């Protein structure tokens, strides 16, 4: 997610310092300490304003409960919470990137212990499932996004890929054929495949899902070295990289944002992207289309989804934390946040509001929204996932280089993943 500068600490009424705050401010008063991530990219659109308004509204409706929110950039928020937990000063509520470690350590309340039946039932099913450890939900999805294949309309038209109407590739053969035409027309990067460290785990998962595989099997056991995944990387190695269709920077050294930037400069014909690219491309005047990444054989695609999480630590404020979380997930509060940052809601009510055009977001988000209910997410319920993700970032790019060994690389990653999952 977008990162911004220094931490912002606030109460509902005023900005405050970031020092430790006592949990009780009076005989019958409670202060909830909340840590949240900043989705803004400058002080003017910092998430601090959203949380301040949220806290103000909640306090008015719940006298005696104060809410103090500390907002940190994405580059530091996970580490800040980890340090608080290690020091024995966990916040009451954290809105960060992962929850499974804390759940496995017994530090979190379950969603069932916190939320009203109405709120708990409102989560979109694949997001709620991704928030579970051993079939018990601890992670509550805050916002989400899906990924789509973006294409530059002018480049594809000029290269003869598209004659009239939107482009609808049916399978990977269509992608290869289009990339070849783009290359012949002089497009620097016909198809960008960013497998650099920034988000290699996402790009890899998109391709493996489209190839009939993924990171886990139907029993949620790691299946990173499955035959389908090996075939997927062989396609990228032989048909895309091997034929010079992925541009001047090898995939293992190309980061996502660098690929996005090249797309906005009109240098990339096709790439996988998320909602952030909507604004970036539009700001540069790039005319683009979006479709689901087609599957290898033309079967129905399986979209990849990503979610950020809220969790509540066992600090003795279960009732108050639950009330605040019910308030966070009220439809108006959900859509106020998702519309501000061009993200997707994690709730059915928010999904309906956005689909009906009442959520205030860009109309183009509906294309992403359509893929959300059936999206497949990272195996975030596994406490081993953070390490596995790092392993993928470090090694996967080598598998698609000319002469790379997909089977060997995937076996190394899978073996380490299974060992970590067994502990």
Coordinates of C-alpha atoms in Angstrom, one line a residue:
X1 CA 0.0 0.0 0.0
X2 CA 1.0 3.7 -0.3
X3 CA 3.4 4.8 2.3
X4 CA 3.7 8.3 3.8
X5 CA 6.1 9.9 6.2
X6 CA 6.0 10.2 10.0
X7 CA 3.5 8.7 12.3
X8 CA 0.5 10.7 13.2
X9 CA -1.1 10.2 16.6
X10 CA -4.5 11.6 17.4
X11 CA -7.5 11.5 19.6
X12 CA -10.9 12.3 18.4
X13 CA -10.5 15.9 19.3
X14 CA -6.8 16.9 19.0
X15 CA -3.4 15.7 17.8
X16 CA -1.4 14.3 20.6
X17 CA 2.0 12.8 21.4
X18 CA 2.8 9.2 20.8
X19 CA 3.6 8.2 24.3
X20 CA 2.1 5.4 26.3
X21 CA -1.5 6.0 27.3
X22 CA -3.2 4.4 30.3
X23 CA -6.0 2.1 29.4
X24 CA -8.4 3.6 31.9
X25 CA -8.9 7.4 32.2
X26 CA -11.4 7.3 35.0
X27 CA -13.5 4.9 37.1
X28 CA -15.9 4.2 34.3
X29 CA -14.0 5.4 31.2
X30 CA -11.9 3.4 28.8
X31 CA -9.4 4.5 26.2
X32 CA -9.0 2.3 23.2
X33 CA -5.6 2.5 21.6
X34 CA -5.7 1.9 17.8
X35 CA -2.8 1.6 15.4
X36 CA -3.6 2.0 11.7
X37 CA -1.8 2.2 8.4
X38 CA -1.7 5.3 6.2
X39 CA -3.1 4.8 2.7
X40 CA -2.3 8.4 1.7
X41 CA 0.8 9.4 -0.3
X42 CA 1.0 13.0 1.1
X43 CA -0.1 14.9 4.3
X44 CA -3.3 16.2 2.5
X45 CA -4.8 12.7 2.0
X46 CA -3.4 11.0 5.0
X47 CA -5.7 8.4 6.6
X48 CA -5.4 10.3 9.9
X49 CA -8.3 12.5 8.9
X50 CA -10.5 9.5 8.3
X51 CA -9.7 7.9 11.7
X52 CA -10.2 11.2 13.5
X53 CA -13.7 11.6 12.1
X54 CA -14.4 8.0 12.9
X55 CA -13.3 8.3 16.5
X56 CA -15.3 11.5 16.9
X57 CA -18.5 9.9 15.7
X58 CA -18.0 6.8 17.8
X59 CA -17.2 8.8 21.0
X60 CA -20.4 10.8 20.6
X61 CA -22.4 7.6 20.4
X62 CA -20.5 5.9 23.2
X63 CA -19.9 8.2 26.2
X64 CA -17.1 7.0 28.4
X65 CA -15.1 5.3 25.6
X66 CA -12.3 7.3 24.1
X67 CA -10.4 6.3 21.0
X68 CA -6.8 7.2 20.4
X69 CA -5.4 6.4 17.0
X70 CA -1.8 6.3 15.9
X71 CA -1.4 6.3 12.1
X72 CA 1.9 5.0 10.6
X73 CA 3.2 4.6 7.0
X74 CA 3.0 1.2 5.5
X75 CA 6.7 0.9 5.6
X76 CA 6.7 0.9 9.4
X77 CA 3.3 0.1 10.7
X78 CA 3.8 -3.7 11.0
X79 CA 7.1 -3.3 12.7
X80 CA 5.6 -0.7 15.1
X81 CA 2.9 -3.2 16.2
X82 CA 5.4 -6.0 16.5
X83 CA 7.5 -3.9 18.8
X84 CA 4.5 -2.9 20.9
X85 CA 3.5 -6.5 21.3
X86 CA 7.1 -7.6 22.2
X87 CA 7.2 -4.9 24.9
X88 CA 3.9 -6.1 26.4
X89 CA 2.1 -2.9 25.2
X90 CA 0.0 -4.3 22.4
X91 CA -2.7 -1.8 21.1
X92 CA -6.3 -2.8 21.6
X93 CA -6.9 -2.7 17.8
X94 CA -4.4 -2.9 14.9
X95 CA -5.1 -2.3 11.2
X96 CA -2.1 -3.8 9.5
X97 CA -0.9 -6.3 6.9
X98 CA -1.0 -9.7 8.7
X99 CA -2.5 -11.3 11.7
X100 CA -1.7 -15.0 11.7
X101 CA 1.4 -14.8 14.0
X102 CA -0.6 -13.0 16.7
X103 CA -3.5 -15.4 16.4
X104 CA -1.2 -18.5 16.6
X105 CA 0.3 -17.0 19.8
X106 CA -3.1 -16.7 21.4
X107 CA -3.0 -12.9 21.6
X108 CA -6.1 -12.1 19.6
X109 CA -9.8 -12.1 20.3
X110 CA -11.9 -14.1 17.7
X111 CA -14.2 -12.2 15.4
X112 CA -17.1 -14.1 17.1
X113 CA -16.0 -12.7 20.5
X114 CA -16.0 -9.1 19.2
X115 CA -18.6 -8.5 16.5
X116 CA -22.3 -8.4 16.3
X117 CA -23.9 -11.2 14.3
X118 CA -24.9 -8.6 11.6
X119 CA -21.3 -7.3 11.2
X120 CA -19.7 -10.7 11.2
X121 CA -22.1 -12.0 8.6
X122 CA -21.5 -9.0 6.3
X123 CA -17.9 -10.0 5.3
X124 CA -17.5 -11.2 1.8
X125 CA -17.0 -15.0 2.1
X126 CA -13.5 -15.4 0.5
X127 CA -12.2 -12.5 2.7
X128 CA -13.7 -13.9 5.9
X129 CA -12.2 -17.3 5.1
X130 CA -8.8 -15.8 4.5
X131 CA -9.0 -14.3 8.0
X132 CA -9.2 -17.8 9.7
X133 CA -6.7 -19.9 11.5
X134 CA -7.8 -23.5 11.9
X135 CA -11.3 -22.5 10.8
X136 CA -11.6 -19.7 13.4
X137 CA -11.7 -16.1 12.3
X138 CA -9.2 -13.7 13.9
X139 CA -8.4 -11.4 11.1
X140 CA -11.1 -9.1 10.0
X141 CA -10.7 -7.8 6.4
X142 CA -10.5 -4.0 6.3
X143 CA -10.2 -3.2 2.6
X144 CA -9.4 -5.3 -0.4
X145 CA -8.4 -5.2 -4.1
X146 CA -8.3 -7.6 -7.0
X147 CA -5.9 -7.6 -10.0
X148 CA -6.7 -7.3 -13.7
X149 CA -4.8 -7.3 -17.0
X150 CA -4.3 -3.7 -18.2
X151 CA -3.6 -3.0 -21.8
X152 CA -2.7 0.2 -23.7
X153 CA -5.5 0.7 -26.2
X154 CA -3.5 2.8 -28.6
X155 CA -0.5 0.5 -28.7
X156 CA -2.7 -2.6 -29.3
X157 CA -4.7 -0.8 -32.0
X158 CA -1.6 0.5 -33.8
X159 CA -0.1 -3.0 -33.7
X160 CA -3.2 -4.5 -35.2
X161 CA -4.1 -6.5 -32.2
X162 CA -7.4 -4.7 -31.7
X163 CA -9.5 -3.5 -34.7
X164 CA -12.8 -2.5 -33.1
X165 CA -14.3 -2.6 -29.6
X166 CA -12.6 -3.8 -26.4
X167 CA -9.9 -6.5 -26.5
X168 CA -11.0 -10.0 -25.1
X169 CA -8.0 -12.4 -25.0
X170 CA -9.3 -15.9 -24.5
X171 CA -6.1 -17.8 -23.5
X172 CA -2.3 -17.5 -23.3
X173 CA -1.9 -18.1 -27.0
X174 CA -3.7 -14.8 -27.5
X175 CA -1.4 -13.0 -25.1
X176 CA 1.7 -14.4 -26.9
X177 CA 0.3 -13.4 -30.3
X178 CA -0.5 -9.9 -29.1
X179 CA 2.9 -9.5 -27.5
X180 CA 4.6 -10.5 -30.8
X181 CA 2.6 -8.0 -32.8
X182 CA 3.5 -5.3 -30.2
X183 CA 7.2 -6.2 -30.4
X184 CA 7.1 -6.0 -34.3
X185 CA 5.5 -2.6 -34.0
X186 CA 8.4 -1.4 -31.8
X187 CA 6.8 -1.3 -28.4
X188 CA 9.7 -1.4 -25.9
X189 CA 7.9 -3.8 -23.4
X190 CA 5.1 -5.8 -25.0
X191 CA 4.2 -7.5 -21.7
X192 CA 5.7 -6.4 -18.4
X193 CA 6.2 -9.2 -15.9
X194 CA 7.4 -7.6 -12.6
X195 CA 9.0 -10.4 -10.6
X196 CA 11.3 -8.1 -8.6
X197 CA 11.2 -7.9 -4.9
X198 CA 8.4 -5.3 -4.6
X199 CA 5.6 -7.7 -5.3
X200 CA 6.9 -10.9 -6.9
X201 CA 4.6 -13.0 -4.8
X202 CA 1.5 -11.3 -6.3
X203 CA 2.6 -11.5 -9.9
X204 CA 3.5 -15.1 -9.5
X205 CA 0.2 -16.0 -7.9
X206 CA -1.7 -14.3 -10.7
X207 CA 0.0 -16.4 -13.3
X208 CA -0.1 -19.7 -11.4
X209 CA -3.9 -19.2 -10.7
X210 CA -4.4 -18.6 -14.4
X211 CA -2.3 -21.7 -15.1
X212 CA -4.7 -23.9 -13.0
X213 CA -2.4 -24.0 -10.0
X214 CA -1.7 -21.6 -7.1
X215 CA 0.2 -21.6 -3.8
X216 CA -2.1 -24.2 -2.0
X217 CA -4.2 -27.2 -2.9
X218 CA -7.9 -27.8 -2.1
X219 CA -6.9 -28.8 1.4
X220 CA -4.9 -25.5 1.9
X221 CA -1.6 -27.4 2.0
X222 CA 1.3 -25.8 0.2
X223 CA 1.4 -26.9 -3.5
X224 CA 3.9 -24.4 -4.8
X225 CA 5.8 -27.1 -6.8
X226 CA 2.7 -28.5 -8.5
X227 CA 2.9 -29.6 -12.2
X228 CA 0.6 -26.8 -13.2
X229 CA 2.8 -24.2 -11.6
X230 CA 5.9 -25.6 -13.3
X231 CA 4.2 -25.4 -16.7
X232 CA 3.2 -21.8 -15.9
X233 CA 6.8 -20.7 -15.3
X234 CA 8.0 -22.7 -18.3
X235 CA 5.5 -20.7 -20.4
X236 CA 6.9 -17.4 -19.0
X237 CA 10.5 -18.6 -19.5
X238 CA 10.1 -19.9 -23.1
X239 CA 7.2 -18.0 -24.7
X240 CA 7.4 -14.6 -23.0
X241 CA 11.0 -14.0 -21.8
X242 CA 12.6 -16.3 -24.3
X243 CA 11.1 -14.6 -27.2
X244 CA 12.0 -11.1 -26.0
X245 CA 8.4 -10.1 -25.2
X246 CA 9.0 -8.8 -21.7
X247 CA 11.1 -5.8 -22.4
X248 CA 14.7 -4.6 -21.6
X249 CA 14.6 -5.3 -17.9
X250 CA 14.6 -9.0 -16.9
X251 CA 11.5 -9.9 -14.8
X252 CA 13.5 -10.7 -11.7
X253 CA 14.9 -7.2 -11.6
X254 CA 11.6 -5.4 -12.5
X255 CA 9.6 -4.0 -9.6
X256 CA 5.8 -3.4 -9.8
X257 CA 6.0 0.4 -9.6
X258 CA 8.7 0.6 -12.2
X259 CA 6.4 -1.4 -14.5
X260 CA 3.4 0.9 -13.7
X261 CA 5.5 3.9 -14.4
X262 CA 6.6 2.5 -17.8
X263 CA 2.9 1.8 -18.6
X264 CA 2.0 5.4 -17.8
X265 CA 4.7 6.5 -20.2
X266 CA 3.2 4.5 -23.0
X267 CA 6.1 2.0 -23.1
X268 CA 4.2 -1.1 -22.0
X269 CA 1.5 -2.9 -24.0
X270 CA 0.2 -5.2 -21.3
X271 CA 0.7 -5.8 -17.6
X272 CA -1.2 -7.0 -14.5
X273 CA -2.3 -4.2 -12.2
X274 CA -4.5 -3.2 -9.3
X275 CA -6.8 -0.1 -8.8
X276 CA -3.9 2.2 -8.0
X277 CA -2.9 2.1 -11.7
X278 CA -6.3 3.6 -12.7
X279 CA -5.4 7.0 -11.4
X280 CA -1.7 6.8 -12.4
X281 CA -2.5 6.0 -16.0
X282 CA -5.4 8.4 -16.3
X283 CA -3.2 11.2 -14.9
X284 CA -0.8 10.7 -17.7
X285 CA -3.5 10.6 -20.4
X286 CA -3.1 6.9 -21.2
X287 CA -6.1 5.2 -22.7
X288 CA -6.4 1.7 -21.3
X289 CA -8.7 -1.3 -21.1
X290 CA -8.9 -3.9 -18.4
X291 CA -9.8 -7.6 -18.6
X292 CA -9.3 -10.6 -16.3
X293 CA -6.0 -12.3 -17.0
X294 CA -7.0 -15.2 -19.3
X295 CA -6.2 -18.8 -18.3
X296 CA -3.8 -21.0 -20.2
X297 CA -6.5 -23.0 -21.9
X298 CA -9.4 -20.6 -22.0
X299 CA -11.2 -21.9 -18.9
X300 CA -12.9 -19.4 -16.6
X301 CA -10.3 -17.2 -14.8
X302 CA -9.7 -17.3 -11.1
X303 CA -9.0 -13.8 -9.8
X304 CA -6.4 -13.0 -7.2
X305 CA -7.5 -10.8 -4.3
X306 CA -5.5 -9.0 -1.6
X307 CA -6.8 -7.8 1.8
X308 CA -5.5 -5.7 4.7
X309 CA -6.6 -6.7 8.2
X310 CA -7.9 -5.5 11.5
X311 CA -7.4 -7.5 14.7
X312 CA -8.1 -6.9 18.4
X313 CA -5.6 -7.9 21.1
X314 CA -6.6 -9.4 24.4
X315 CA -6.2 -6.3 26.5
X316 CA -9.3 -6.7 28.6
X317 CA -11.4 -4.3 26.4
X318 CA -13.3 -6.9 24.4
X319 CA -16.7 -5.2 24.7
X320 CA -15.4 -1.8 23.8
X321 CA -13.3 -3.0 21.0
X322 CA -16.2 -5.0 19.6
X323 CA -18.4 -1.9 19.7
X324 CA -15.8 0.2 17.9
X325 CA -15.3 -2.5 15.2
X326 CA -19.1 -2.7 14.6
X327 CA -18.9 1.1 14.0
X328 CA -15.9 0.8 11.7
X329 CA -17.8 -1.7 9.5
X330 CA -21.0 0.4 9.2
X331 CA -21.7 0.8 5.4
X332 CA -21.2 4.5 5.3
X333 CA -17.9 4.3 7.1
X334 CA -16.7 1.5 4.8
X335 CA -17.5 3.4 1.6
X336 CA -16.1 6.7 2.9
X337 CA -12.7 5.0 3.1
X338 CA -12.8 2.9 0.0
X339 CA -14.0 5.8 -2.2
X340 CA -11.2 8.0 -0.9
X341 CA -8.4 5.6 -1.9
X342 CA -10.0 3.7 -4.8
X343 CA -10.0 0.5 -2.9
X344 CA -12.7 -2.3 -2.7
X345 CA -14.9 -3.0 0.4
X346 CA -14.6 -6.1 2.4
X347 CA -18.3 -6.3 3.2
X348 CA -21.4 -7.3 1.3
X349 CA -23.1 -4.1 2.1
X350 CA -20.1 -2.0 0.9
X351 CA -19.9 -4.2 -2.2
X352 CA -23.5 -3.5 -3.0
X353 CA -23.2 0.2 -2.4
X354 CA -20.2 0.4 -4.8
X355 CA -21.9 -1.8 -7.4
X356 CA -24.9 0.4 -7.3
X357 CA -22.8 3.5 -7.8
X358 CA -23.6 4.9 -4.3
X359 CA -20.1 4.4 -2.8
X360 CA -18.6 7.5 -4.5
X361 CA -15.8 5.6 -6.2
X362 CA -14.6 5.6 -9.8
X363 CA -16.9 3.7 -12.2
X364 CA -13.9 1.7 -13.5
X365 CA -13.6 0.1 -10.0
X366 CA -16.7 -2.0 -10.9
X367 CA -14.5 -4.2 -13.2
X368 CA -12.3 -5.0 -10.2
X369 CA -15.4 -5.4 -8.0
X370 CA -16.9 -8.0 -10.3
X371 CA -13.9 -10.3 -9.6
X372 CA -14.0 -9.9 -5.8
X373 CA -16.6 -12.4 -4.6
X374 CA -14.8 -15.4 -6.0
X375 CA -11.2 -14.1 -5.6
X376 CA -8.4 -16.3 -4.2
X377 CA -6.2 -14.7 -1.6
X378 CA -2.7 -15.4 -0.3
X379 CA -2.6 -18.2 2.4
X380 CA -2.4 -15.5 5.0
X381 CA -3.9 -17.7 7.7
X382 CA -0.6 -19.6 7.8
X383 CA 1.9 -18.1 10.2
X384 CA 4.6 -19.4 7.8
X385 CA 3.3 -17.2 4.9
X386 CA 5.4 -14.1 5.6
X387 CA 8.6 -16.2 5.3
X388 CA 7.4 -18.1 2.2
X389 CA 6.5 -14.8 0.5
X390 CA 10.0 -13.5 1.1
X391 CA 11.4 -16.7 -0.4
X392 CA 9.3 -16.2 -3.5
X393 CA 10.5 -12.6 -3.8
X394 CA 14.1 -13.7 -3.6
X395 CA 14.1 -16.7 -5.9
X396 CA 11.2 -16.7 -8.4
X397 CA 12.8 -14.4 -11.0
X398 CA 15.6 -16.8 -11.6
X399 CA 13.1 -19.5 -12.7
X400 CA 12.0 -17.6 -15.8
X401 CA 15.4 -16.4 -17.0
X402 CA 16.7 -18.1 -20.2
X403 CA 18.1 -21.4 -19.0
X404 CA 16.2 -21.1 -15.7
X405 CA 14.9 -24.2 -13.9
X406 CA 11.3 -23.7 -12.8
X407 CA 10.9 -27.2 -11.3
X408 CA 14.0 -26.8 -9.2
X409 CA 13.2 -23.3 -8.0
X410 CA 9.6 -24.2 -7.1
X411 CA 10.8 -27.4 -5.3
X412 CA 13.2 -25.4 -3.2
X413 CA 10.5 -22.8 -2.2
X414 CA 7.9 -25.6 -1.6
X415 CA 10.2 -27.7 0.6
X416 CA 11.0 -24.7 2.8
X417 CA 7.4 -23.7 3.0
X418 CA 6.2 -27.2 4.1
X419 CA 8.9 -27.3 6.7
X420 CA 8.0 -23.9 8.1
X421 CA 4.3 -24.9 8.1
X422 CA 5.0 -28.0 10.1
X423 CA 6.5 -26.0 13.0

